[in-house]
Amino acid sequence: MTSPLDTPFNTLPLRPELLASVESLEYSAMSAIQMQALPAILDKRDVLAQARTGSGKTAAFALGLLDKLEIQTYRTQALVLCPTRELADQVAADIRRLASALPNTRVLTLCGGKPMQAQLNSLRRDAHVIVGTPGRVLKHLEKGSLLLDGVRTLVLDEADRMLDMGFHDDIIRILDRTDRRRQTLLFSATYPDQIRQISEAVQVDPVEIRVESLQQEEPIRQVFYAVEENDKSAALLAVLQSNQPDSCIVFCNRKQHCQSLTQALLDQGYWAKALHGDLDQQARDESILLFANGSTSILVATDVAARGLDIDTLAAVINHDMALDPDTHVHRIGRTGRAGHGGLAISFVLPNEQYRLEAIEQRLERRFPVEQWPRSEARRSRPALPATVTLHINAGRKDKIRPGDIVGALTAGESLNKEQIGKITVQDRKAYVAVDRDQGSLALEVLNGGRIKGRRFKVRLLR
Ligand code: AMP
């Protein structure tokens, strides 16, 4: 999050339930995007906003769409389109949190990679809010399982990325099925020409908002190293050695590359997971979870797969392969150095990639020297261990398990204390809990030997 300004939410004409949610989330003041966009959103204007993950954009559109919701009317009144399932899940979770004081609000996600039948069953009862990826939403529209004529708020989140992923035509087809009087909110981290064009096609007289300039938000130290293709793996190990980031994403342009590089890192004793589209959904989810929980230090990812990750204290981003265009580069490096943490972005430049660096320099209006990568003869130190381990529990929401039950089981008999427990994620049929690494075996023993809510479940270490 960029630092909040001083204006509290109660200066807005928001319904009291939403003000209560905001208060319970301890958002003391609006972020810049919220301060600029929310008055226009609540005024039912179309908004075209440049904002990145971390700006508080989700709460801006979520509060807008929830404020207009008629809870008694069971039909879809808001649709949020996102580029990836990870982002859609996160947006839906944020909306549910903000809607917690509005009883019976139904928020449903419709994303590819999930069984159609389960979604068809869920759609038998109309949801107030649908969050989904364009391909799957369109499929439901074409099947007749989803009706959008009651949609009053339509959000395109990370619109630039949806266009990059080729969703333009799907988006237009979906919007054609909605009421023209709808409010359309378009959020994009970057502003290529296509964003302006799609805005012109789908919005009416939008209020334009740009929150931060790129220069201001650059506490990020950018380093560019000249490498040869054959040196890349050695250069990666060298920069990991010299910087020792405790959390870092290594970006590759090809899926196969992600896989082989992850293996190379594992072979050298690093804690790394791959994240790319050839992995099944569960493997991707678990890679993200291990990384977000602090149980693995390095994520080797493609741009598409890393999209929508909400991890805001990355120590470093390494562009093992230069991004194919400057916008993608800006996106990638924006994941480090948030909230005053001071980030580091390292990029490897091949001899024939000078033009890519020049495009970045033009985009950021500054010049970057290309340096020699740190070849060091010094003895390698062992990669640091991640701070936590993550345990997988084969029970979830459908077994009536809540995070508090897991904390309860772990702390029963004074085995662990609360400070040793990290992030807890409860899904339908499974749950995950992070615990301090040195408490991992004890936590496993306690959970496997004891009971959660009076019942026994299987627990294992997630790797
Ligand atoms: P986003 O840019 O939507 O991904 O939001 C980034 C993070 O900021 C999320 O974890 C939000 O819960 C949090 N957030 C959003 N608005 C505020 C606010 N006004 N004050 C503090 N945190 C916020």
Short mmCIF file of C-alpha atoms and ligand atoms in Angstrom, two decimals:
data_model
loop_
_atom_site.label_atom_id
_atom_site.label_comp_id
_atom_site.label_asym_id
_atom_site.label_seq_id
_atom_site.Cartn_x
_atom_site.Cartn_y
_atom_site.Cartn_z
CA MET A 1 0.00 0.00 0.00
CA THR A 2 1.19 3.44 -0.77
CA SER A 3 1.03 5.55 2.36
CA PRO A 4 -2.51 6.58 3.23
CA LEU A 5 -3.39 10.24 3.28
CA ASP A 6 -5.28 11.86 6.10
CA THR A 7 -8.85 11.79 4.87
CA PRO A 8 -10.99 9.24 6.74
CA PHE A 9 -13.60 7.13 4.94
CA ASN A 10 -16.49 8.63 6.91
CA THR A 11 -16.20 11.80 4.84
CA LEU A 12 -17.75 9.77 2.01
CA PRO A 13 -21.47 9.14 1.55
CA LEU A 14 -20.97 5.40 2.06
CA ARG A 15 -23.65 3.17 3.58
CA PRO A 16 -23.02 2.66 7.29
CA GLU A 17 -22.42 -1.09 6.96
CA LEU A 18 -19.50 -0.39 4.64
CA LEU A 19 -18.07 2.25 6.92
CA ALA A 20 -18.24 -0.34 9.69
CA SER A 21 -16.34 -2.88 7.55
CA VAL A 22 -13.68 -0.34 6.70
CA GLU A 23 -13.31 0.41 10.36
CA SER A 24 -13.06 -3.24 11.33
CA LEU A 25 -10.31 -3.64 8.72
CA GLU A 26 -8.54 -0.76 10.45
CA TYR A 27 -8.23 1.35 7.33
CA SER A 28 -7.77 4.62 9.15
CA ALA A 29 -7.56 6.81 6.05
CA MET A 30 -8.04 6.59 2.31
CA SER A 31 -5.15 5.80 0.00
CA ALA A 32 -4.48 8.18 -2.89
CA ILE A 33 -6.46 6.14 -5.41
CA GLN A 34 -9.38 5.82 -3.01
CA MET A 35 -9.40 9.52 -2.28
CA GLN A 36 -9.44 10.43 -5.94
CA ALA A 37 -11.63 7.67 -7.33
CA LEU A 38 -14.25 7.01 -4.66
CA PRO A 39 -16.15 10.32 -4.89
CA ALA A 40 -16.52 9.83 -8.66
CA ILE A 41 -17.38 6.15 -8.26
CA LEU A 42 -20.06 6.92 -5.65
CA ASP A 43 -21.34 9.61 -8.00
CA LYS A 44 -21.91 6.75 -10.49
CA ARG A 45 -19.42 8.14 -12.98
CA ASP A 46 -17.30 5.92 -15.21
CA VAL A 47 -13.71 5.97 -14.03
CA LEU A 48 -10.49 5.26 -15.91
CA ALA A 49 -7.77 4.84 -13.31
CA GLN A 50 -4.10 4.10 -13.47
CA ALA A 51 -3.32 2.12 -10.36
CA ARG A 52 -1.23 -0.86 -9.47
CA THR A 53 -1.56 -3.71 -7.02
CA GLY A 54 -0.77 -2.23 -3.64
CA SER A 55 -2.49 1.10 -4.27
CA GLY A 56 -5.74 0.07 -2.58
CA LYS A 57 -7.58 -0.07 -5.92
CA THR A 58 -9.57 -3.18 -5.02
CA ALA A 59 -11.20 -1.52 -2.04
CA ALA A 60 -11.95 1.52 -4.23
CA PHE A 61 -14.06 -0.39 -6.72
CA ALA A 62 -15.35 -2.91 -4.18
CA LEU A 63 -16.81 -0.18 -1.96
CA GLY A 64 -18.32 1.45 -5.05
CA LEU A 65 -20.08 -1.67 -6.27
CA LEU A 66 -21.19 -2.77 -2.79
CA ASP A 67 -22.63 0.64 -2.02
CA LYS A 68 -25.07 0.28 -4.92
CA LEU A 69 -26.07 -3.30 -4.23
CA GLU A 70 -29.72 -4.14 -3.58
CA ILE A 71 -29.22 -7.12 -1.32
CA GLN A 72 -32.89 -8.15 -1.42
CA THR A 73 -32.74 -8.49 -5.18
CA TYR A 74 -31.12 -11.80 -6.03
CA ARG A 75 -29.57 -11.08 -9.40
CA THR A 76 -26.11 -10.26 -10.61
CA GLN A 77 -25.61 -6.55 -10.15
CA ALA A 78 -21.84 -6.29 -10.37
CA LEU A 79 -19.27 -8.03 -12.54
CA VAL A 80 -15.51 -7.80 -12.03
CA LEU A 81 -13.29 -9.16 -14.82
CA CYS A 82 -9.72 -10.08 -13.91
CA PRO A 83 -6.86 -11.52 -15.98
CA THR A 84 -6.13 -14.55 -13.79
CA ARG A 85 -7.77 -16.86 -11.35
CA GLU A 86 -5.32 -15.88 -8.63
CA LEU A 87 -6.30 -12.25 -8.91
CA ALA A 88 -10.02 -13.11 -9.14
CA ASP A 89 -9.78 -15.17 -5.94
CA GLN A 90 -8.07 -12.34 -4.18
CA VAL A 91 -10.52 -9.70 -5.41
CA ALA A 92 -13.47 -11.89 -4.39
CA ALA A 93 -11.94 -12.34 -0.93
CA ASP A 94 -11.48 -8.57 -0.59
CA ILE A 95 -15.07 -7.93 -1.66
CA ARG A 96 -16.37 -10.54 0.80
CA ARG A 97 -14.38 -8.92 3.60
CA LEU A 98 -15.80 -5.50 2.83
CA ALA A 99 -19.30 -6.96 2.50
CA SER A 100 -19.10 -8.72 5.86
CA ALA A 101 -21.53 -6.26 7.45
CA LEU A 102 -24.02 -6.64 4.57
CA PRO A 103 -25.74 -9.94 5.43
CA ASN A 104 -26.49 -12.44 2.66
CA THR A 105 -24.33 -10.82 0.02
CA ARG A 106 -23.32 -13.53 -2.46
CA VAL A 107 -19.99 -13.21 -4.22
CA LEU A 108 -19.09 -15.91 -6.72
CA THR A 109 -15.90 -16.51 -8.72
CA LEU A 110 -16.07 -17.94 -12.24
CA CYS A 111 -12.63 -18.79 -13.55
CA GLY A 112 -11.11 -21.17 -16.03
CA GLY A 113 -9.24 -24.19 -14.73
CA LYS A 114 -12.14 -25.03 -12.40
CA PRO A 115 -14.81 -27.67 -13.10
CA MET A 116 -17.74 -26.26 -15.07
CA GLN A 117 -20.31 -28.39 -13.27
CA ALA A 118 -19.57 -26.99 -9.82
CA GLN A 119 -19.93 -23.48 -11.24
CA LEU A 120 -23.22 -24.39 -12.93
CA ASN A 121 -24.50 -25.64 -9.58
CA SER A 122 -23.44 -22.44 -7.84
CA LEU A 123 -25.10 -20.37 -10.54
CA ARG A 124 -28.50 -21.94 -9.84
CA ARG A 125 -28.73 -19.35 -7.09
CA ASP A 126 -27.97 -15.91 -8.45
CA ALA A 127 -24.96 -14.15 -6.96
CA HIS A 128 -24.98 -10.41 -6.38
CA VAL A 129 -21.38 -10.07 -7.46
CA ILE A 130 -19.48 -12.19 -9.99
CA VAL A 131 -15.71 -12.04 -10.17
CA GLY A 132 -14.18 -13.95 -13.03
CA THR A 133 -11.83 -14.32 -15.94
CA PRO A 134 -13.21 -13.27 -19.34
CA GLY A 135 -13.00 -16.67 -21.04
CA ARG A 136 -15.02 -18.51 -18.43
CA VAL A 137 -17.55 -15.73 -17.91
CA LEU A 138 -18.21 -15.70 -21.65
CA LYS A 139 -18.64 -19.47 -21.66
CA HIS A 140 -21.36 -19.19 -19.03
CA LEU A 141 -23.05 -16.40 -20.94
CA GLU A 142 -23.08 -18.49 -24.09
CA LYS A 143 -24.40 -21.50 -22.21
CA GLY A 144 -27.17 -19.36 -20.76
CA SER A 145 -26.08 -20.18 -17.21
CA LEU A 146 -25.29 -16.53 -16.46
CA LEU A 147 -27.38 -13.43 -17.10
CA LEU A 148 -25.82 -10.02 -16.94
CA ASP A 149 -28.70 -7.73 -17.86
CA GLY A 150 -29.02 -6.62 -14.23
CA VAL A 151 -25.38 -5.52 -13.99
CA ARG A 152 -25.06 -1.97 -12.77
CA THR A 153 -21.33 -1.90 -12.07
CA LEU A 154 -18.75 -3.44 -14.33
CA VAL A 155 -15.09 -3.46 -13.37
CA LEU A 156 -12.15 -4.26 -15.62
CA ASP A 157 -9.29 -4.93 -13.23
CA GLU A 158 -5.72 -4.98 -14.54
CA ALA A 159 -7.14 -4.22 -17.96
CA ASP A 160 -3.70 -3.89 -19.56
CA ARG A 161 -2.88 -7.44 -18.60
CA MET A 162 -6.21 -8.75 -19.87
CA LEU A 163 -5.47 -7.15 -23.23
CA ASP A 164 -1.93 -8.57 -23.21
CA MET A 165 -3.46 -11.98 -22.67
CA GLY A 166 -5.68 -11.59 -25.73
CA PHE A 167 -8.98 -11.09 -23.90
CA HIS A 168 -10.02 -8.00 -25.90
CA ASP A 169 -12.74 -9.66 -27.97
CA ASP A 170 -14.08 -11.69 -25.05
CA ILE A 171 -14.40 -8.52 -22.99
CA ILE A 172 -16.28 -6.71 -25.75
CA ARG A 173 -18.61 -9.68 -26.20
CA ILE A 174 -19.31 -9.82 -22.47
CA LEU A 175 -19.97 -6.09 -22.27
CA ASP A 176 -22.39 -6.36 -25.20
CA ARG A 177 -24.57 -8.53 -22.96
CA THR A 178 -24.86 -5.87 -20.27
CA ASP A 179 -27.08 -2.84 -19.91
CA ARG A 180 -25.60 0.25 -21.55
CA ARG A 181 -26.56 2.34 -18.54
CA ARG A 182 -24.11 0.41 -16.37
CA GLN A 183 -21.21 2.13 -14.62
CA THR A 184 -17.87 0.97 -16.00
CA LEU A 185 -14.69 1.21 -13.93
CA LEU A 186 -11.43 0.48 -15.68
CA PHE A 187 -8.21 -0.06 -13.71
CA SER A 188 -4.88 -0.52 -15.40
CA ALA A 189 -1.30 -0.34 -14.16
CA THR A 190 -0.08 1.01 -17.49
CA TYR A 191 -1.60 3.15 -20.19
CA PRO A 192 -0.77 1.76 -23.61
CA ASP A 193 -2.89 2.99 -26.57
CA GLN A 194 -5.15 -0.04 -26.41
CA ILE A 195 -6.33 1.02 -22.96
CA ARG A 196 -7.47 4.34 -24.32
CA GLN A 197 -9.18 2.57 -27.21
CA ILE A 198 -11.05 0.09 -25.04
CA SER A 199 -12.02 2.88 -22.67
CA GLU A 200 -13.50 4.78 -25.61
CA ALA A 201 -15.37 1.67 -26.69
CA VAL A 202 -16.90 0.78 -23.32
CA GLN A 203 -16.99 3.93 -21.15
CA VAL A 204 -18.98 7.14 -21.21
CA ASP A 205 -17.18 10.36 -20.36
CA PRO A 206 -14.88 8.72 -17.80
CA VAL A 207 -13.21 10.61 -14.98
CA GLU A 208 -9.49 10.01 -15.47
CA ILE A 209 -7.26 9.35 -12.51
CA ARG A 210 -3.54 8.78 -12.35
CA VAL A 211 -2.25 8.31 -8.90
CA GLU A 212 1.49 8.18 -8.73
CA SER A 213 4.13 9.04 -11.24
CA LEU A 214 6.65 6.32 -11.85
CA GLN A 215 9.53 8.42 -10.65
CA GLN A 216 8.04 9.09 -7.25
CA GLU A 217 7.38 5.48 -6.51
CA GLU A 218 10.88 4.31 -7.19
CA PRO A 219 12.60 3.48 -3.97
CA ILE A 220 13.63 0.51 -6.13
CA ARG A 221 17.29 0.13 -6.92
CA GLN A 222 17.63 -1.10 -10.48
CA VAL A 223 20.76 -2.91 -11.57
CA PHE A 224 21.41 -4.19 -15.08
CA TYR A 225 24.09 -6.83 -15.70
CA ALA A 226 25.55 -7.73 -19.08
CA VAL A 227 25.41 -11.51 -19.48
CA GLU A 228 25.90 -14.09 -22.21
CA GLU A 229 23.21 -16.75 -22.61
CA ASN A 230 25.59 -19.44 -21.29
CA ASP A 231 26.39 -17.39 -18.18
CA LYS A 232 22.86 -16.77 -17.07
CA SER A 233 22.57 -19.57 -14.50
CA ALA A 234 25.97 -18.76 -12.99
CA ALA A 235 25.05 -15.07 -12.90
CA LEU A 236 21.78 -15.89 -11.13
CA LEU A 237 23.57 -17.90 -8.46
CA ALA A 238 26.10 -15.10 -8.08
CA VAL A 239 23.51 -12.36 -7.55
CA LEU A 240 21.59 -14.57 -5.12
CA GLN A 241 24.82 -15.11 -3.22
CA SER A 242 25.80 -11.48 -3.12
CA ASN A 243 22.36 -10.11 -2.25
CA GLN A 244 20.83 -12.97 -0.21
CA PRO A 245 17.23 -11.78 -0.69
CA ASP A 246 14.85 -13.54 1.72
CA SER A 247 12.06 -13.40 -0.84
CA CYS A 248 12.49 -12.99 -4.54
CA ILE A 249 10.75 -13.65 -7.84
CA VAL A 250 12.90 -14.74 -10.76
CA PHE A 251 11.12 -13.94 -14.02
CA CYS A 252 11.56 -16.13 -17.09
CA ASN A 253 9.92 -15.68 -20.45
CA ARG A 254 9.42 -19.40 -21.12
CA LYS A 255 7.69 -22.05 -19.06
CA GLN A 256 10.29 -24.75 -19.77
CA HIS A 257 12.92 -22.37 -18.58
CA CYS A 258 11.12 -21.83 -15.26
CA GLN A 259 11.16 -25.54 -14.65
CA SER A 260 14.83 -26.15 -15.42
CA LEU A 261 15.96 -23.07 -13.54
CA THR A 262 13.97 -24.10 -10.47
CA GLN A 263 15.67 -27.48 -10.55
CA ALA A 264 19.09 -25.82 -10.88
CA LEU A 265 18.34 -23.68 -7.82
CA LEU A 266 17.11 -26.66 -5.81
CA ASP A 267 20.30 -28.52 -6.74
CA GLN A 268 22.29 -25.65 -5.23
CA GLY A 269 20.37 -25.82 -1.95
CA TYR A 270 17.97 -22.93 -2.60
CA TRP A 271 14.33 -23.06 -1.59
CA ALA A 272 12.62 -22.45 -4.89
CA LYS A 273 9.26 -23.22 -6.51
CA ALA A 274 8.20 -22.88 -10.13
CA LEU A 275 5.07 -21.01 -11.17
CA HIS A 276 3.91 -21.31 -14.76
CA GLY A 277 0.94 -22.31 -16.86
CA ASP A 278 1.99 -25.93 -17.49
CA LEU A 279 1.58 -26.78 -13.83
CA ASP A 280 -1.85 -27.87 -12.71
CA GLN A 281 -3.87 -25.42 -10.70
CA GLN A 282 -3.17 -27.08 -7.38
CA ALA A 283 0.59 -27.01 -7.94
CA ARG A 284 0.38 -23.32 -8.85
CA ASP A 285 -1.76 -22.51 -5.84
CA GLU A 286 0.63 -24.35 -3.56
CA SER A 287 3.72 -22.65 -5.01
CA ILE A 288 2.11 -19.27 -4.36
CA LEU A 289 1.02 -20.31 -0.90
CA LEU A 290 4.47 -21.57 0.11
CA PHE A 291 5.98 -18.34 -1.11
CA ALA A 292 3.38 -16.06 0.46
CA ASN A 293 3.72 -17.95 3.74
CA GLY A 294 7.49 -17.44 3.80
CA SER A 295 8.10 -21.20 3.47
CA THR A 296 10.02 -20.91 0.23
CA SER A 297 12.31 -18.03 -0.70
CA ILE A 298 12.31 -18.00 -4.48
CA LEU A 299 9.52 -18.18 -6.99
CA VAL A 300 10.60 -18.79 -10.59
CA ALA A 301 7.72 -17.50 -12.65
CA THR A 302 6.40 -16.40 -16.01
CA ASP A 303 4.67 -13.03 -16.20
CA VAL A 304 1.26 -14.52 -16.79
CA ALA A 305 1.47 -16.92 -13.87
CA ALA A 306 2.83 -14.29 -11.47
CA ARG A 307 0.03 -11.91 -12.27
CA GLY A 308 -2.25 -11.17 -9.37
CA LEU A 309 0.16 -12.29 -6.68
CA ASP A 310 -0.46 -10.13 -3.67
CA ILE A 311 2.87 -10.26 -1.92
CA ASP A 312 3.97 -6.85 -0.91
CA THR A 313 7.30 -7.22 0.80
CA LEU A 314 9.44 -8.81 -1.87
CA ALA A 315 13.10 -8.18 -1.21
CA ALA A 316 14.07 -8.51 -4.85
CA VAL A 317 12.92 -9.14 -8.38
CA ILE A 318 15.36 -10.76 -10.80
CA ASN A 319 14.71 -10.55 -14.51
CA HIS A 320 16.54 -13.67 -15.60
CA ASP A 321 15.06 -12.90 -19.02
CA MET A 322 14.45 -9.25 -19.87
CA ALA A 323 10.77 -8.41 -20.16
CA LEU A 324 9.62 -8.27 -23.76
CA ASP A 325 8.33 -4.71 -23.39
CA PRO A 326 8.92 -1.82 -20.98
CA ASP A 327 5.43 -1.96 -19.44
CA THR A 328 5.97 -5.55 -18.38
CA HIS A 329 9.33 -4.57 -16.94
CA VAL A 330 7.71 -1.81 -14.88
CA HIS A 331 5.07 -4.26 -13.68
CA ARG A 332 7.63 -6.81 -12.64
CA ILE A 333 9.87 -4.47 -10.70
CA GLY A 334 6.86 -2.81 -9.06
CA ARG A 335 6.51 -5.93 -6.95
CA THR A 336 9.54 -5.05 -4.89
CA GLY A 337 10.19 -2.00 -2.76
CA ARG A 338 6.64 -1.45 -1.63
CA ALA A 339 5.60 0.45 1.46
CA GLY A 340 9.04 1.85 2.13
CA HIS A 341 10.78 -1.53 2.15
CA GLY A 342 13.32 -0.42 -0.45
CA GLY A 343 13.45 -2.99 -3.21
CA LEU A 344 16.03 -4.34 -5.57
CA ALA A 345 15.45 -5.17 -9.23
CA ILE A 346 18.21 -6.98 -11.12
CA SER A 347 17.98 -7.55 -14.87
CA PHE A 348 20.21 -9.64 -17.11
CA VAL A 349 20.85 -8.05 -20.48
CA LEU A 350 22.04 -10.21 -23.38
CA PRO A 351 24.28 -8.60 -26.01
CA ASN A 352 21.38 -8.42 -28.46
CA GLU A 353 18.94 -7.00 -25.91
CA GLN A 354 20.34 -3.51 -25.71
CA TYR A 355 17.23 -2.20 -27.46
CA ARG A 356 15.06 -3.57 -24.65
CA LEU A 357 17.08 -1.64 -22.11
CA GLU A 358 16.78 1.48 -24.24
CA ALA A 359 12.99 1.12 -24.35
CA ILE A 360 12.97 0.91 -20.54
CA GLU A 361 15.19 3.97 -20.28
CA GLN A 362 12.83 5.87 -22.51
CA ARG A 363 9.82 4.76 -20.54
CA LEU A 364 11.34 5.73 -17.17
CA GLU A 365 13.12 8.78 -18.51
CA ARG A 366 16.46 7.84 -17.05
CA ARG A 367 19.60 6.06 -18.07
CA PHE A 368 20.93 2.88 -16.50
CA PRO A 369 24.54 1.76 -16.70
CA VAL A 370 25.10 -1.87 -17.66
CA GLU A 371 27.49 -3.50 -15.22
CA GLN A 372 29.60 -6.66 -15.08
CA TRP A 373 27.89 -9.39 -13.09
CA PRO A 374 29.56 -10.21 -9.74
CA ARG A 375 31.83 -13.18 -10.56
CA SER A 376 33.26 -14.11 -7.25
CA GLU A 377 35.81 -16.70 -6.32
CA ALA A 378 34.79 -16.49 -2.67
CA ARG A 379 33.41 -19.61 -1.01
CA ARG A 380 29.68 -19.86 -1.26
CA SER A 381 27.70 -19.56 1.94
CA ARG A 382 24.70 -21.83 2.35
CA PRO A 383 21.38 -20.34 1.24
CA ALA A 384 19.40 -19.14 4.26
CA LEU A 385 16.49 -21.26 5.42
CA PRO A 386 13.00 -19.79 4.90
CA ALA A 387 11.47 -18.52 8.13
CA THR A 388 8.49 -20.87 8.20
CA VAL A 389 7.18 -24.24 7.12
CA THR A 390 3.65 -24.75 5.84
CA LEU A 391 1.44 -27.63 6.93
CA HIS A 392 -1.36 -29.05 4.80
CA ILE A 393 -4.49 -30.17 6.65
CA ASN A 394 -7.01 -32.33 4.79
CA ALA A 395 -10.05 -30.49 6.10
CA GLY A 396 -11.55 -27.13 5.25
CA ARG A 397 -14.60 -24.89 5.26
CA LYS A 398 -16.90 -27.77 4.29
CA ASP A 399 -15.73 -29.58 7.42
CA LYS A 400 -16.62 -26.43 9.37
CA ILE A 401 -12.98 -25.65 10.08
CA ARG A 402 -12.11 -22.01 10.64
CA PRO A 403 -8.70 -20.40 11.21
CA GLY A 404 -9.46 -20.04 14.92
CA ASP A 405 -9.92 -23.82 15.23
CA ILE A 406 -6.45 -24.41 13.82
CA VAL A 407 -4.91 -21.85 16.16
CA GLY A 408 -6.83 -23.50 18.99
CA ALA A 409 -5.50 -26.95 18.15
CA LEU A 410 -1.92 -25.71 17.79
CA THR A 411 -1.92 -23.79 21.05
CA ALA A 412 -3.77 -26.41 23.10
CA GLY A 413 -1.70 -27.67 26.00
CA GLU A 414 0.63 -24.72 25.49
CA SER A 415 2.49 -26.50 22.71
CA LEU A 416 2.91 -23.49 20.42
CA ASN A 417 2.21 -19.87 21.15
CA LYS A 418 0.29 -17.62 18.82
CA GLU A 419 3.38 -15.68 17.72
CA GLN A 420 4.82 -18.86 16.24
CA ILE A 421 1.83 -19.26 13.91
CA GLY A 422 1.77 -17.48 10.57
CA LYS A 423 -0.68 -17.25 7.72
CA ILE A 424 -3.69 -19.57 7.74
CA THR A 425 -5.60 -20.31 4.55
CA VAL A 426 -8.82 -22.28 4.72
CA GLN A 427 -10.29 -23.63 1.49
CA ASP A 428 -13.32 -25.84 0.89
CA ARG A 429 -11.71 -29.19 1.57
CA LYS A 430 -8.25 -28.29 2.83
CA ALA A 431 -6.41 -25.79 4.93
CA TYR A 432 -2.85 -24.56 5.25
CA VAL A 433 -1.04 -23.08 8.19
CA ALA A 434 2.43 -21.57 8.36
CA VAL A 435 4.44 -22.01 11.56
CA ASP A 436 7.94 -20.95 12.55
CA ARG A 437 10.41 -23.38 11.00
CA ASP A 438 11.83 -24.56 14.32
CA GLN A 439 8.30 -25.39 15.49
CA GLY A 440 7.44 -27.39 12.35
CA SER A 441 7.91 -30.91 13.74
CA LEU A 442 6.13 -30.05 16.97
CA ALA A 443 3.19 -28.51 15.08
CA LEU A 444 2.95 -31.59 12.87
CA GLU A 445 2.98 -33.87 15.89
CA VAL A 446 0.39 -31.79 17.75
CA LEU A 447 -2.01 -31.66 14.81
CA ASN A 448 -1.59 -35.30 13.79
CA GLY A 449 -1.78 -36.56 17.34
CA GLY A 450 -4.54 -34.29 18.55
CA ARG A 451 -7.87 -33.10 17.29
CA ILE A 452 -9.21 -30.06 15.52
CA LYS A 453 -12.71 -29.23 16.70
CA GLY A 454 -12.85 -32.64 18.30
CA ARG A 455 -12.03 -34.52 15.09
CA ARG A 456 -8.89 -36.10 13.70
CA PHE A 457 -7.53 -35.01 10.33
CA LYS A 458 -4.45 -35.90 8.29
CA VAL A 459 -1.73 -33.28 8.37
CA ARG A 460 1.48 -33.22 6.34
CA LEU A 461 4.34 -30.92 5.55
CA LEU A 462 3.79 -29.08 2.27
CA ARG A 463 6.80 -29.07 -0.02
P1 AMP B 1 -4.80 -3.51 -3.63
O1 AMP B 1 -4.07 -2.38 -4.30
O2 AMP B 1 -6.24 -3.44 -3.87
O3 AMP B 1 -4.19 -4.83 -4.01
O4 AMP B 1 -4.64 -3.33 -2.04
C1 AMP B 1 -3.43 -3.48 -1.36
C2 AMP B 1 -3.61 -3.73 0.14
O5 AMP B 1 -3.95 -2.54 0.83
C3 AMP B 1 -4.69 -4.74 0.48
O6 AMP B 1 -4.12 -5.67 1.36
C4 AMP B 1 -5.76 -3.93 1.19
O7 AMP B 1 -6.38 -4.67 2.21
C5 AMP B 1 -5.00 -2.77 1.76
N1 AMP B 1 -5.77 -1.50 1.82
C6 AMP B 1 -6.65 -1.04 0.93
N2 AMP B 1 -7.12 0.18 1.28
C7 AMP B 1 -6.49 0.52 2.44
C8 AMP B 1 -6.53 1.67 3.30
N3 AMP B 1 -7.29 2.73 3.03
N4 AMP B 1 -5.74 1.68 4.41
C9 AMP B 1 -4.94 0.60 4.67
N5 AMP B 1 -4.86 -0.51 3.90
C10 AMP B 1 -5.62 -0.57 2.79
#
